[in-house]
Amino acid sequence: MESLESTRFCSVTLLLISLLWFIPSSLALQQHEENPTIIRTMEDFSGYPIHEPGQFVSINLASSLSVDAQGLQNQIDELSNFSDAPSPSVTRVLYTDKDVKARSYVKNLMKLAGLTVREDAVGNIFGKWDGSEPNLPAVATGSHIDAIPYSGKYDGVVGVLGAIEAINVLKRSGFKPKRSLEVIMFTSEEPTRFGISCLGSRLLAGSKELAEALKTTVFDGQNVSFIEAAKSAGYAEDKCDNLSSVFLKKGSYFTFIELHIEQGPILEEEGLDIGVVTAIAAPASLKVEFEGNGGHAGAVLMPYRNDAGLAAAELALAVEKHVLESESIDTVGTVGILELHPGAINSIPSKSRLEIDTRDVDEARRNTVIKKIQESANTIARKRKVKLSEFKIVNQDPPALSDKLVIKKMAEAATELNLSHKMMISRAYHDSLFMARISPMGMIFIPCYKGYSHKPEEYSSPEDMANGVKVLSLALAKLSLD
C-alpha cells in the first residue's frame, strides 16, 4: 500500500513538472521569435527534439541574422584600391602585382573569419569552416575578384566578400553547421589576359583540354606564357606539367551557391530585392578571319575590289539577323572585336578579324545560330571574292540549370526574411556554369544601378548587398543541415 502511494506521488510530481515545462514552452513556441537557448535546454532535458530537423533554422535563424553592411562596403572600397586604373575604375588582371595583393587581402579576411585557407596550383583560393560532420561533402559559395580594364568594383567581388561576411553572420548568430561551409575565390573568371574565361572553375570542373592547352598558352600582349605568369604570382611552381591536380571530382560539394549583382536592370525596375536564378545561358565564342587583296583607296576601282573589311561588316550584320530570327529574347549575339589590316584610312583592308559571342539558355537554338553564321561567312566570302581563312569555334559551353533543392532553399530564405523575389535566368555566365558540373548549383542576384556592369558606374547599395548576404547565409545554413 505504501509502495503504491509512493508511486502515485511520484507520478503526480512528474506530471506537475511536465506541465511546468510544457506551458511556458508552448507559449514560447507560439511566439514569432523563439529563444534558441530555451529550446536547446528543453531538448537536452527531454532527450527529444522540439522541432523537426531543419525547422529550428527556419523559425529562429532568420530573425537573428545581422549583416555588417557598412563593414562590407568598406571592404569592397578597400579592395578596389588594388587596381591598375584610377578610381572609380577598377582594372585587376590575372597574376599582376595588383591581383596578387588583392588575393592577399582576401586570404586575410578569410583567416579573420576563422576559416582554414588553402590554394591550388592556379590560385583558386578556398576558405573552410568545418562542420560537425566534416566528412560529408561541404556546401560551397563564392565568386571572383578579377576585373576587366576600366570596370567597376562589385562584379564578382560581392560574391567573395559577401560570402565571407555570410560566414561571419552565421557565426554571430550562434549557428553551428553540420556540413562544412567553404568559400571559394575563383581564378580569372574574366578572359582579359589569356583569352580564357572562368579559367579556375573550368579547371576545377576537370577540363583536360584546358589543362593541356595552358602548358603552351601565350596569349598575353607582352608575350608572357600562362605558366610564366602563374609562377610570377607564386603558383604552379612544381605542378606546371600537371594542372590536373586542380580537378575536383563530381560530388566534391553537396551544393554550390553564388551571390552576384544582376548585371541587368530587371530587379531594380521591378522594385524587387532578390533574383533566384533558375538557369545560366550557354556562351559560345567564334573567331572569324577574311583575307582580300587590299590596295590603294583611290587607285582600285569599286568593281575590282576584294575588300576584307566589308566582308567582316556584312558578317557582323548577319550575326544580328540570325539572332533575331530565333524569335527568342534569350538568344543574343555580339561582335565584340572587329579588326582591320593594315588599318590605314587610305588603304583597302586586306585582312579582317571578328570575335563573336552568342549565347542562349537553349543550347540547340544557340547552335543553330552558330551554324547560320558559318553559312553566311562562306556565302559572303564567295560573293565578295575574299578568302574565309578561319572560322573557329573557340568554346561552345552547354547551359546550366540550377538545382531544384538549391532553388527551393534560396526561395525559402528570401520568403522567411520577408524579401521580395522572382525566378529569373542569368544571361551573363559565371563560375557557377562550371561548378554545375561538380555539384548541384544555384545563384542569388541582387539589384544593381540601372543594370550597369563592366563599367565604373557599376553599383549596388549596402542595403541590397546586405539582403543578398542574408539570403545566402540562411540558404547555406539550411543546406548545411541536409
Short mmCIF file of C-alpha atoms in Angstrom, two decimals:
data_model
loop_
_atom_site.label_atom_id
_atom_site.label_comp_id
_atom_site.label_asym_id
_atom_site.label_seq_id
_atom_site.Cartn_x
_atom_site.Cartn_y
_atom_site.Cartn_z
CA MET A 1 0.00 0.00 0.00
CA GLU A 2 2.82 2.36 0.96
CA SER A 3 4.62 1.48 -2.28
CA LEU A 4 1.50 2.29 -4.31
CA GLU A 5 1.13 5.69 -2.60
CA SER A 6 4.80 6.48 -3.36
CA THR A 7 4.28 5.58 -6.99
CA ARG A 8 1.21 7.82 -7.19
CA PHE A 9 3.09 10.67 -5.53
CA CYS A 10 5.99 10.36 -7.99
CA SER A 11 3.59 10.23 -10.94
CA VAL A 12 1.78 13.38 -9.84
CA THR A 13 5.06 15.16 -9.19
CA LEU A 14 6.40 14.25 -12.64
CA LEU A 15 3.11 15.38 -14.23
CA LEU A 16 3.33 18.75 -12.49
CA ILE A 17 6.96 19.17 -13.58
CA SER A 18 5.99 18.25 -17.12
CA LEU A 19 3.18 20.81 -17.09
CA LEU A 20 5.51 23.48 -15.72
CA TRP A 21 7.89 22.81 -18.62
CA PHE A 22 5.13 22.39 -21.20
CA ILE A 23 3.14 25.56 -20.51
CA PRO A 24 5.92 28.11 -20.95
CA SER A 25 7.44 26.13 -23.82
CA SER A 26 4.07 26.00 -25.57
CA LEU A 27 3.70 29.73 -25.15
CA ALA A 28 7.24 30.24 -26.44
CA LEU A 29 6.54 28.13 -29.50
CA GLN A 30 3.58 30.36 -30.27
CA GLN A 31 5.73 33.48 -30.28
CA HIS A 32 7.03 34.81 -33.59
CA GLU A 33 10.59 34.87 -32.26
CA GLU A 34 11.70 31.98 -30.01
CA ASN A 35 14.59 31.83 -27.60
CA PRO A 36 17.15 29.34 -29.00
CA THR A 37 18.73 28.85 -25.56
CA ILE A 38 15.40 27.74 -24.01
CA ILE A 39 14.71 25.39 -26.93
CA ARG A 40 18.13 23.77 -26.65
CA THR A 41 17.76 23.42 -22.85
CA MET A 42 14.35 21.77 -23.27
CA GLU A 43 15.75 19.41 -25.91
CA ASP A 44 18.69 18.49 -23.69
CA PHE A 45 16.40 17.90 -20.69
CA SER A 46 13.85 15.77 -22.52
CA GLY A 47 16.15 13.98 -24.91
CA TYR A 48 13.78 14.76 -27.79
CA PRO A 49 13.84 17.48 -30.46
CA ILE A 50 11.26 20.23 -30.08
CA HIS A 51 11.29 20.85 -33.83
CA GLU A 52 11.51 18.67 -36.88
CA PRO A 53 15.02 18.66 -38.42
CA GLY A 54 15.67 21.98 -40.14
CA GLN A 55 12.63 23.68 -38.57
CA PHE A 56 14.76 25.28 -35.87
CA VAL A 57 16.80 27.02 -38.58
CA SER A 58 13.73 28.33 -40.38
CA ILE A 59 11.96 29.64 -37.27
CA ASN A 60 14.88 31.13 -35.36
CA LEU A 61 17.83 31.91 -37.58
CA ALA A 62 16.12 34.30 -40.00
CA SER A 63 15.35 36.76 -37.21
CA SER A 64 18.88 36.64 -35.76
CA LEU A 65 20.91 37.34 -38.90
CA SER A 66 22.83 40.60 -38.63
CA VAL A 67 24.94 41.85 -41.54
CA ASP A 68 27.67 44.45 -41.09
CA ALA A 69 26.63 46.29 -44.25
CA GLN A 70 28.95 49.24 -43.75
CA GLY A 71 31.86 46.95 -42.98
CA LEU A 72 31.19 45.02 -46.20
CA GLN A 73 31.05 48.27 -48.18
CA ASN A 74 34.34 49.37 -46.62
CA GLN A 75 35.98 46.10 -47.65
CA ILE A 76 34.73 46.47 -51.23
CA ASP A 77 36.11 50.02 -51.31
CA GLU A 78 39.45 48.86 -49.91
CA LEU A 79 39.72 46.01 -52.41
CA SER A 80 39.02 48.43 -55.28
CA ASN A 81 42.27 50.23 -54.41
CA PHE A 82 44.21 47.22 -55.75
CA SER A 83 43.78 48.43 -59.30
CA ASP A 84 45.84 49.41 -62.34
CA ALA A 85 43.25 52.08 -63.25
CA PRO A 86 42.45 55.23 -61.27
CA SER A 87 39.29 55.37 -59.15
CA PRO A 88 36.39 54.95 -59.73
CA SER A 89 37.53 52.49 -62.42
CA VAL A 90 38.95 49.11 -61.46
CA THR A 91 41.43 47.11 -63.55
CA ARG A 92 42.66 43.91 -61.91
CA VAL A 93 44.15 41.41 -64.35
CA LEU A 94 45.20 37.86 -63.58
CA TYR A 95 48.60 37.39 -61.84
CA THR A 96 49.56 41.07 -61.99
CA ASP A 97 51.03 42.79 -58.93
CA LYS A 98 47.63 44.31 -58.04
CA ASP A 99 45.93 40.92 -58.42
CA VAL A 100 48.47 39.27 -56.09
CA LYS A 101 47.95 41.98 -53.46
CA ALA A 102 44.16 41.67 -53.76
CA ARG A 103 44.47 37.92 -53.23
CA SER A 104 46.41 38.51 -50.02
CA TYR A 105 43.68 40.87 -48.85
CA VAL A 106 41.00 38.20 -49.42
CA LYS A 107 43.04 35.47 -47.73
CA ASN A 108 43.49 37.70 -44.70
CA LEU A 109 39.72 38.29 -44.47
CA MET A 110 39.16 34.54 -44.64
CA LYS A 111 41.60 33.98 -41.80
CA LEU A 112 40.00 36.73 -39.71
CA ALA A 113 36.68 34.90 -40.20
CA GLY A 114 38.28 31.79 -38.70
CA LEU A 115 38.43 29.87 -41.99
CA THR A 116 41.12 27.36 -42.89
CA VAL A 117 42.71 28.69 -46.09
CA ARG A 118 44.33 26.76 -48.93
CA GLU A 119 45.21 27.47 -52.59
CA ASP A 120 45.59 25.21 -55.62
CA ALA A 121 48.13 25.27 -58.47
CA VAL A 122 46.39 28.07 -60.43
CA GLY A 123 45.38 30.20 -57.46
CA ASN A 124 41.81 29.19 -56.69
CA ILE A 125 41.52 30.12 -53.01
CA PHE A 126 39.43 28.11 -50.53
CA GLY A 127 38.38 29.08 -47.00
CA LYS A 128 36.65 26.35 -44.98
CA TRP A 129 34.55 26.38 -41.82
CA ASP A 130 34.48 22.80 -40.56
CA GLY A 131 31.06 21.44 -39.68
CA SER A 132 30.17 18.90 -37.01
CA GLU A 133 30.33 16.17 -39.68
CA PRO A 134 33.35 17.25 -41.75
CA ASN A 135 33.43 14.01 -43.73
CA LEU A 136 30.19 14.97 -45.51
CA PRO A 137 30.52 16.92 -48.79
CA ALA A 138 30.64 20.61 -47.94
CA VAL A 139 28.29 23.38 -49.03
CA ALA A 140 30.27 25.92 -51.06
CA THR A 141 29.83 29.52 -52.14
CA GLY A 142 32.00 32.15 -53.82
CA SER A 143 32.85 34.10 -56.98
CA HIS A 144 35.81 36.04 -58.42
CA ILE A 145 37.67 39.32 -57.84
CA ASP A 146 39.49 39.87 -61.16
CA ALA A 147 38.20 42.82 -63.18
CA ILE A 148 38.39 43.74 -66.86
CA PRO A 149 40.08 47.07 -67.70
CA TYR A 150 38.20 50.16 -66.51
CA SER A 151 35.31 48.27 -64.97
CA GLY A 152 33.56 48.51 -61.58
CA LYS A 153 34.18 47.20 -58.09
CA TYR A 154 31.13 44.98 -57.46
CA ASP A 155 31.15 42.34 -60.22
CA GLY A 156 32.26 39.08 -58.61
CA VAL A 157 33.57 40.87 -55.54
CA VAL A 158 30.15 40.89 -53.83
CA GLY A 159 30.10 37.10 -54.16
CA VAL A 160 33.50 36.70 -52.48
CA LEU A 161 33.48 39.33 -49.73
CA GLY A 162 29.73 38.79 -49.28
CA ALA A 163 30.35 35.07 -48.82
CA ILE A 164 32.95 35.72 -46.12
CA GLU A 165 30.51 38.08 -44.41
CA ALA A 166 27.81 35.37 -44.66
CA ILE A 167 30.08 33.07 -42.63
CA ASN A 168 30.58 35.85 -40.08
CA VAL A 169 26.81 36.39 -39.96
CA LEU A 170 26.18 32.73 -39.18
CA LYS A 171 28.91 32.67 -36.54
CA ARG A 172 27.49 35.78 -34.85
CA SER A 173 24.06 34.14 -34.79
CA GLY A 174 25.44 31.11 -32.94
CA PHE A 175 24.71 28.73 -35.80
CA LYS A 176 26.73 25.51 -36.00
CA PRO A 177 26.87 23.81 -39.41
CA LYS A 178 26.63 20.05 -39.85
CA ARG A 179 28.19 20.04 -43.30
CA SER A 180 31.29 22.21 -43.62
CA LEU A 181 30.86 25.57 -45.36
CA GLU A 182 33.51 26.66 -47.87
CA VAL A 183 34.15 29.99 -49.58
CA ILE A 184 35.89 29.85 -52.98
CA MET A 185 37.62 32.72 -54.76
CA PHE A 186 37.94 31.57 -58.35
CA THR A 187 40.92 32.44 -60.52
CA SER A 188 40.30 34.57 -63.62
CA GLU A 189 36.58 34.50 -64.35
CA GLU A 190 37.25 37.24 -66.88
CA PRO A 191 39.09 36.36 -70.14
CA THR A 192 41.17 39.54 -70.04
CA ARG A 193 44.77 38.30 -70.01
CA PHE A 194 44.86 34.93 -71.75
CA GLY A 195 41.53 34.95 -73.56
CA ILE A 196 40.09 32.15 -71.39
CA SER A 197 37.01 32.87 -69.29
CA CYS A 198 36.30 31.08 -66.00
CA LEU A 199 39.79 29.62 -66.07
CA GLY A 200 39.83 28.48 -62.45
CA SER A 201 36.34 26.98 -62.37
CA ARG A 202 36.82 25.26 -65.76
CA LEU A 203 39.86 23.51 -64.32
CA LEU A 204 38.04 22.63 -61.10
CA ALA A 205 35.36 21.05 -63.31
CA GLY A 206 38.02 18.83 -64.85
CA SER A 207 38.76 20.35 -68.27
CA LYS A 208 41.62 18.17 -69.55
CA GLU A 209 41.74 20.14 -72.79
CA LEU A 210 42.32 23.39 -70.92
CA ALA A 211 44.92 21.87 -68.59
CA GLU A 212 46.88 20.68 -71.63
CA ALA A 213 46.45 23.92 -73.59
CA LEU A 214 47.68 26.07 -70.69
CA LYS A 215 51.11 24.42 -70.89
CA THR A 216 51.77 26.29 -74.14
CA THR A 217 49.34 29.22 -73.91
CA VAL A 218 50.93 32.56 -74.78
CA PHE A 219 48.06 34.98 -75.44
CA ASP A 220 49.50 37.71 -73.30
CA GLY A 221 50.23 41.01 -75.07
CA GLN A 222 53.72 41.02 -73.55
CA ASN A 223 54.46 37.53 -74.89
CA VAL A 224 54.34 36.03 -71.38
CA SER A 225 53.10 32.45 -71.16
CA PHE A 226 50.43 31.36 -68.73
CA ILE A 227 52.91 29.20 -66.81
CA GLU A 228 55.42 32.06 -66.52
CA ALA A 229 52.69 34.42 -65.29
CA ALA A 230 51.42 31.86 -62.77
CA LYS A 231 54.92 31.28 -61.42
CA SER A 232 55.49 35.03 -61.09
CA ALA A 233 52.44 35.16 -58.82
CA GLY A 234 53.66 32.23 -56.72
CA TYR A 235 51.59 29.46 -58.32
CA ALA A 236 52.21 26.37 -60.47
CA GLU A 237 55.76 26.12 -59.09
CA ASP A 238 56.16 22.35 -59.24
CA LYS A 239 52.82 21.47 -60.83
CA CYS A 240 53.04 23.24 -64.18
CA ASP A 241 53.22 19.91 -66.02
CA ASN A 242 50.20 18.52 -64.22
CA LEU A 243 47.42 21.06 -63.79
CA SER A 244 45.05 18.13 -63.32
CA SER A 245 45.93 18.50 -59.63
CA VAL A 246 43.32 21.28 -59.68
CA PHE A 247 40.49 18.97 -60.84
CA LEU A 248 37.67 18.17 -58.41
CA LYS A 249 35.61 15.00 -58.58
CA LYS A 250 31.89 15.23 -59.26
CA GLY A 251 30.13 15.34 -55.91
CA SER A 252 33.04 17.07 -54.15
CA TYR A 253 30.48 19.57 -52.86
CA PHE A 254 26.94 18.94 -51.70
CA THR A 255 25.80 22.20 -53.30
CA PHE A 256 27.23 25.49 -54.56
CA ILE A 257 25.62 28.96 -54.43
CA GLU A 258 26.99 32.15 -55.98
CA LEU A 259 25.89 35.61 -54.85
CA HIS A 260 26.19 38.20 -57.65
CA ILE A 261 24.94 41.57 -58.82
CA GLU A 262 22.33 41.06 -61.53
CA GLN A 263 24.26 42.92 -64.27
CA GLY A 264 20.86 43.75 -65.70
CA PRO A 265 18.02 46.18 -64.85
CA ILE A 266 15.13 43.80 -64.09
CA LEU A 267 15.26 43.70 -60.27
CA GLU A 268 15.74 47.46 -59.96
CA GLU A 269 13.00 48.27 -62.49
CA GLU A 270 10.52 45.92 -60.81
CA GLY A 271 11.45 47.03 -57.28
CA LEU A 272 12.45 43.51 -56.18
CA ASP A 273 15.04 42.54 -53.58
CA ILE A 274 16.28 39.18 -54.80
CA GLY A 275 16.59 37.18 -58.01
CA VAL A 276 16.58 33.40 -57.69
CA VAL A 277 18.45 32.16 -60.75
CA THR A 278 16.98 29.09 -62.43
CA ALA A 279 19.38 28.79 -65.40
CA ILE A 280 22.58 30.26 -66.83
CA ALA A 281 22.74 30.98 -70.56
CA ALA A 282 25.32 29.00 -72.50
CA PRO A 283 28.05 31.05 -74.20
CA ALA A 284 29.86 30.26 -77.43
CA SER A 285 32.78 32.24 -78.83
CA LEU A 286 33.77 32.39 -82.50
CA LYS A 287 36.85 33.71 -84.31
CA VAL A 288 36.48 34.58 -87.99
CA GLU A 289 39.08 35.89 -90.44
CA PHE A 290 38.74 37.08 -94.04
CA GLU A 291 41.59 37.77 -96.50
CA GLY A 292 41.30 40.04 -99.54
CA ASN A 293 43.73 41.79 -101.89
CA GLY A 294 43.89 45.24 -100.33
CA GLY A 295 45.24 48.14 -102.32
CA HIS A 296 45.18 51.92 -102.59
CA ALA A 297 41.88 53.52 -101.54
CA GLY A 298 41.89 55.80 -104.58
CA ALA A 299 43.54 53.71 -107.26
CA VAL A 300 41.49 50.48 -107.05
CA LEU A 301 38.05 51.00 -108.57
CA MET A 302 34.99 49.62 -106.75
CA PRO A 303 34.12 46.79 -109.22
CA TYR A 304 37.64 45.34 -108.84
CA ARG A 305 37.91 45.26 -105.06
CA ASN A 306 38.16 42.24 -102.76
CA ASP A 307 37.52 44.12 -99.52
CA ALA A 308 38.03 42.00 -96.39
CA GLY A 309 36.68 44.83 -94.27
CA LEU A 310 33.31 44.90 -96.00
CA ALA A 311 33.09 41.12 -95.69
CA ALA A 312 33.54 41.50 -91.94
CA ALA A 313 30.95 44.28 -91.78
CA GLU A 314 28.44 42.18 -93.69
CA LEU A 315 29.01 39.21 -91.38
CA ALA A 316 28.50 41.44 -88.32
CA LEU A 317 25.06 42.39 -89.64
CA ALA A 318 24.36 38.72 -90.41
CA VAL A 319 25.03 37.85 -86.75
CA GLU A 320 22.30 40.28 -85.69
CA LYS A 321 19.94 38.92 -88.36
CA HIS A 322 20.33 35.27 -87.33
CA VAL A 323 19.95 36.05 -83.62
CA LEU A 324 16.70 37.94 -84.25
CA GLU A 325 15.44 35.11 -86.45
CA SER A 326 15.39 32.83 -83.39
CA GLU A 327 12.40 34.91 -82.14
CA SER A 328 13.53 34.35 -78.56
CA ILE A 329 14.51 37.17 -76.23
CA ASP A 330 17.00 34.76 -74.64
CA THR A 331 19.09 34.50 -77.83
CA VAL A 332 21.78 37.15 -78.08
CA GLY A 333 24.80 37.77 -80.29
CA THR A 334 27.60 40.33 -80.18
CA VAL A 335 30.53 41.20 -82.41
CA GLY A 336 32.83 42.44 -79.68
CA ILE A 337 36.03 42.66 -81.73
CA LEU A 338 36.41 43.76 -85.37
CA GLU A 339 39.97 44.44 -86.54
CA LEU A 340 41.14 45.57 -89.98
CA HIS A 341 44.59 45.28 -91.54
CA PRO A 342 46.57 47.37 -92.32
CA GLY A 343 44.24 49.82 -90.56
CA ALA A 344 45.00 52.92 -92.63
CA ILE A 345 42.33 55.33 -93.85
CA ASN A 346 43.65 55.29 -97.40
CA SER A 347 44.18 51.53 -97.67
CA ILE A 348 41.59 48.89 -98.59
CA PRO A 349 41.55 46.28 -95.81
CA SER A 350 43.39 43.15 -96.92
CA LYS A 351 42.55 41.23 -93.75
CA SER A 352 39.79 41.38 -91.16
CA ARG A 353 39.17 39.55 -87.92
CA LEU A 354 35.96 39.25 -85.90
CA GLU A 355 35.35 37.76 -82.48
CA ILE A 356 31.71 36.86 -81.92
CA ASP A 357 29.85 35.98 -78.74
CA THR A 358 26.48 34.25 -78.93
CA ARG A 359 24.57 32.68 -76.07
CA ASP A 360 21.23 31.22 -75.08
CA VAL A 361 19.63 29.11 -72.35
CA ASP A 362 18.62 26.74 -75.16
CA GLU A 363 21.76 25.02 -76.43
CA ALA A 364 20.19 23.68 -79.63
CA ARG A 365 18.81 27.11 -80.55
CA ARG A 366 22.19 28.74 -79.95
CA ASN A 367 23.95 26.08 -82.04
CA THR A 368 21.51 26.75 -84.89
CA VAL A 369 22.57 30.41 -84.80
CA ILE A 370 26.25 29.36 -84.97
CA LYS A 371 25.52 27.17 -88.00
CA LYS A 372 23.76 30.04 -89.78
CA ILE A 373 26.64 32.41 -89.02
CA GLN A 374 29.08 29.95 -90.57
CA GLU A 375 26.89 29.54 -93.65
CA SER A 376 26.73 33.32 -94.02
CA ALA A 377 30.51 33.62 -93.67
CA ASN A 378 31.00 31.18 -96.57
CA THR A 379 28.37 32.93 -98.71
CA ILE A 380 29.88 36.37 -98.08
CA ALA A 381 33.38 35.12 -98.91
CA ARG A 382 32.21 33.73 -102.26
CA LYS A 383 30.17 36.82 -103.13
CA ARG A 384 32.95 39.29 -102.30
CA LYS A 385 35.71 37.06 -103.69
CA VAL A 386 37.68 37.01 -100.45
CA LYS A 387 39.06 34.03 -98.59
CA LEU A 388 37.46 32.77 -95.38
CA SER A 389 40.81 31.91 -93.83
CA GLU A 390 39.46 30.96 -90.41
CA PHE A 391 36.16 30.08 -88.79
CA LYS A 392 36.91 28.72 -85.36
CA ILE A 393 34.56 27.85 -82.51
CA VAL A 394 36.74 28.78 -79.53
CA ASN A 395 34.35 27.43 -76.94
CA GLN A 396 30.80 26.09 -77.03
CA ASP A 397 29.72 25.51 -73.46
CA PRO A 398 26.38 23.93 -72.55
CA PRO A 399 23.89 25.90 -70.44
CA ALA A 400 23.44 25.09 -66.78
CA LEU A 401 20.21 24.61 -64.86
CA SER A 402 20.02 25.46 -61.18
CA ASP A 403 19.26 22.54 -58.89
CA LYS A 404 15.67 22.23 -57.63
CA LEU A 405 16.71 21.79 -53.99
CA VAL A 406 19.00 24.82 -54.13
CA ILE A 407 16.27 26.91 -55.78
CA LYS A 408 13.85 25.81 -53.05
CA LYS A 409 16.22 26.76 -50.23
CA MET A 410 17.08 30.15 -51.75
CA ALA A 411 13.41 30.99 -52.30
CA GLU A 412 12.51 29.83 -48.76
CA ALA A 413 15.28 32.00 -47.35
CA ALA A 414 14.02 35.08 -49.18
CA THR A 415 10.45 34.45 -48.03
CA GLU A 416 11.43 33.91 -44.39
CA LEU A 417 13.44 37.13 -44.49
CA ASN A 418 10.40 38.99 -45.91
CA LEU A 419 12.32 39.90 -49.05
CA SER A 420 10.56 40.09 -52.42
CA HIS A 421 11.98 37.80 -55.09
CA LYS A 422 11.40 36.36 -58.54
CA MET A 423 12.69 33.43 -60.57
CA MET A 424 14.94 34.57 -63.41
CA ILE A 425 17.70 33.41 -65.73
CA SER A 426 21.25 34.70 -65.96
CA ARG A 427 22.18 35.89 -69.44
CA ALA A 428 25.72 36.56 -68.30
CA TYR A 429 27.71 33.48 -67.46
CA HIS A 430 29.58 32.87 -64.25
CA ASP A 431 31.81 30.36 -62.48
CA SER A 432 28.55 28.68 -61.41
CA LEU A 433 28.16 27.47 -65.01
CA PHE A 434 31.16 25.19 -64.49
CA MET A 435 30.55 24.41 -60.82
CA ALA A 436 27.27 22.85 -62.02
CA ARG A 437 29.44 20.07 -63.49
CA ILE A 438 30.74 19.27 -60.00
CA SER A 439 27.71 19.76 -57.77
CA PRO A 440 24.10 20.99 -57.66
CA MET A 441 24.22 24.75 -58.20
CA GLY A 442 22.23 27.93 -57.70
CA MET A 443 22.69 31.71 -57.86
CA ILE A 444 21.33 34.68 -55.93
CA PHE A 445 21.04 38.02 -57.75
CA ILE A 446 20.78 41.44 -56.11
CA PRO A 447 19.82 44.70 -57.87
CA CYS A 448 22.46 46.94 -59.38
CA TYR A 449 22.10 50.56 -60.51
CA LYS A 450 20.48 50.67 -63.98
CA GLY A 451 21.85 47.20 -64.62
CA TYR A 452 25.31 48.69 -65.18
CA SER A 453 28.28 46.33 -65.09
CA HIS A 454 31.79 46.16 -66.55
CA LYS A 455 31.97 49.94 -66.23
CA PRO A 456 32.92 52.36 -63.42
CA GLU A 457 29.26 53.29 -62.78
CA GLU A 458 28.55 49.74 -61.56
CA TYR A 459 26.90 49.99 -58.11
CA SER A 460 24.88 48.02 -55.60
CA SER A 461 23.69 49.64 -52.38
CA PRO A 462 24.79 48.42 -48.92
CA GLU A 463 21.14 47.54 -48.21
CA ASP A 464 20.83 45.40 -51.33
CA MET A 465 24.13 43.69 -50.58
CA ALA A 466 23.02 43.03 -47.00
CA ASN A 467 19.79 41.45 -48.28
CA GLY A 468 21.79 39.20 -50.57
CA VAL A 469 24.16 38.19 -47.78
CA LYS A 470 21.21 37.35 -45.51
CA VAL A 471 19.59 35.14 -48.15
CA LEU A 472 22.94 33.48 -48.82
CA SER A 473 23.54 32.93 -45.08
CA LEU A 474 20.15 31.35 -44.50
CA ALA A 475 20.32 29.20 -47.62
CA LEU A 476 23.79 27.96 -46.65
CA ALA A 477 22.56 27.14 -43.16
CA LYS A 478 19.59 25.18 -44.49
CA LEU A 479 21.72 23.22 -46.93
CA SER A 480 24.43 22.52 -44.36
CA LEU A 481 21.87 20.69 -42.19
CA ASP A 482 20.55 18.49 -45.04
#
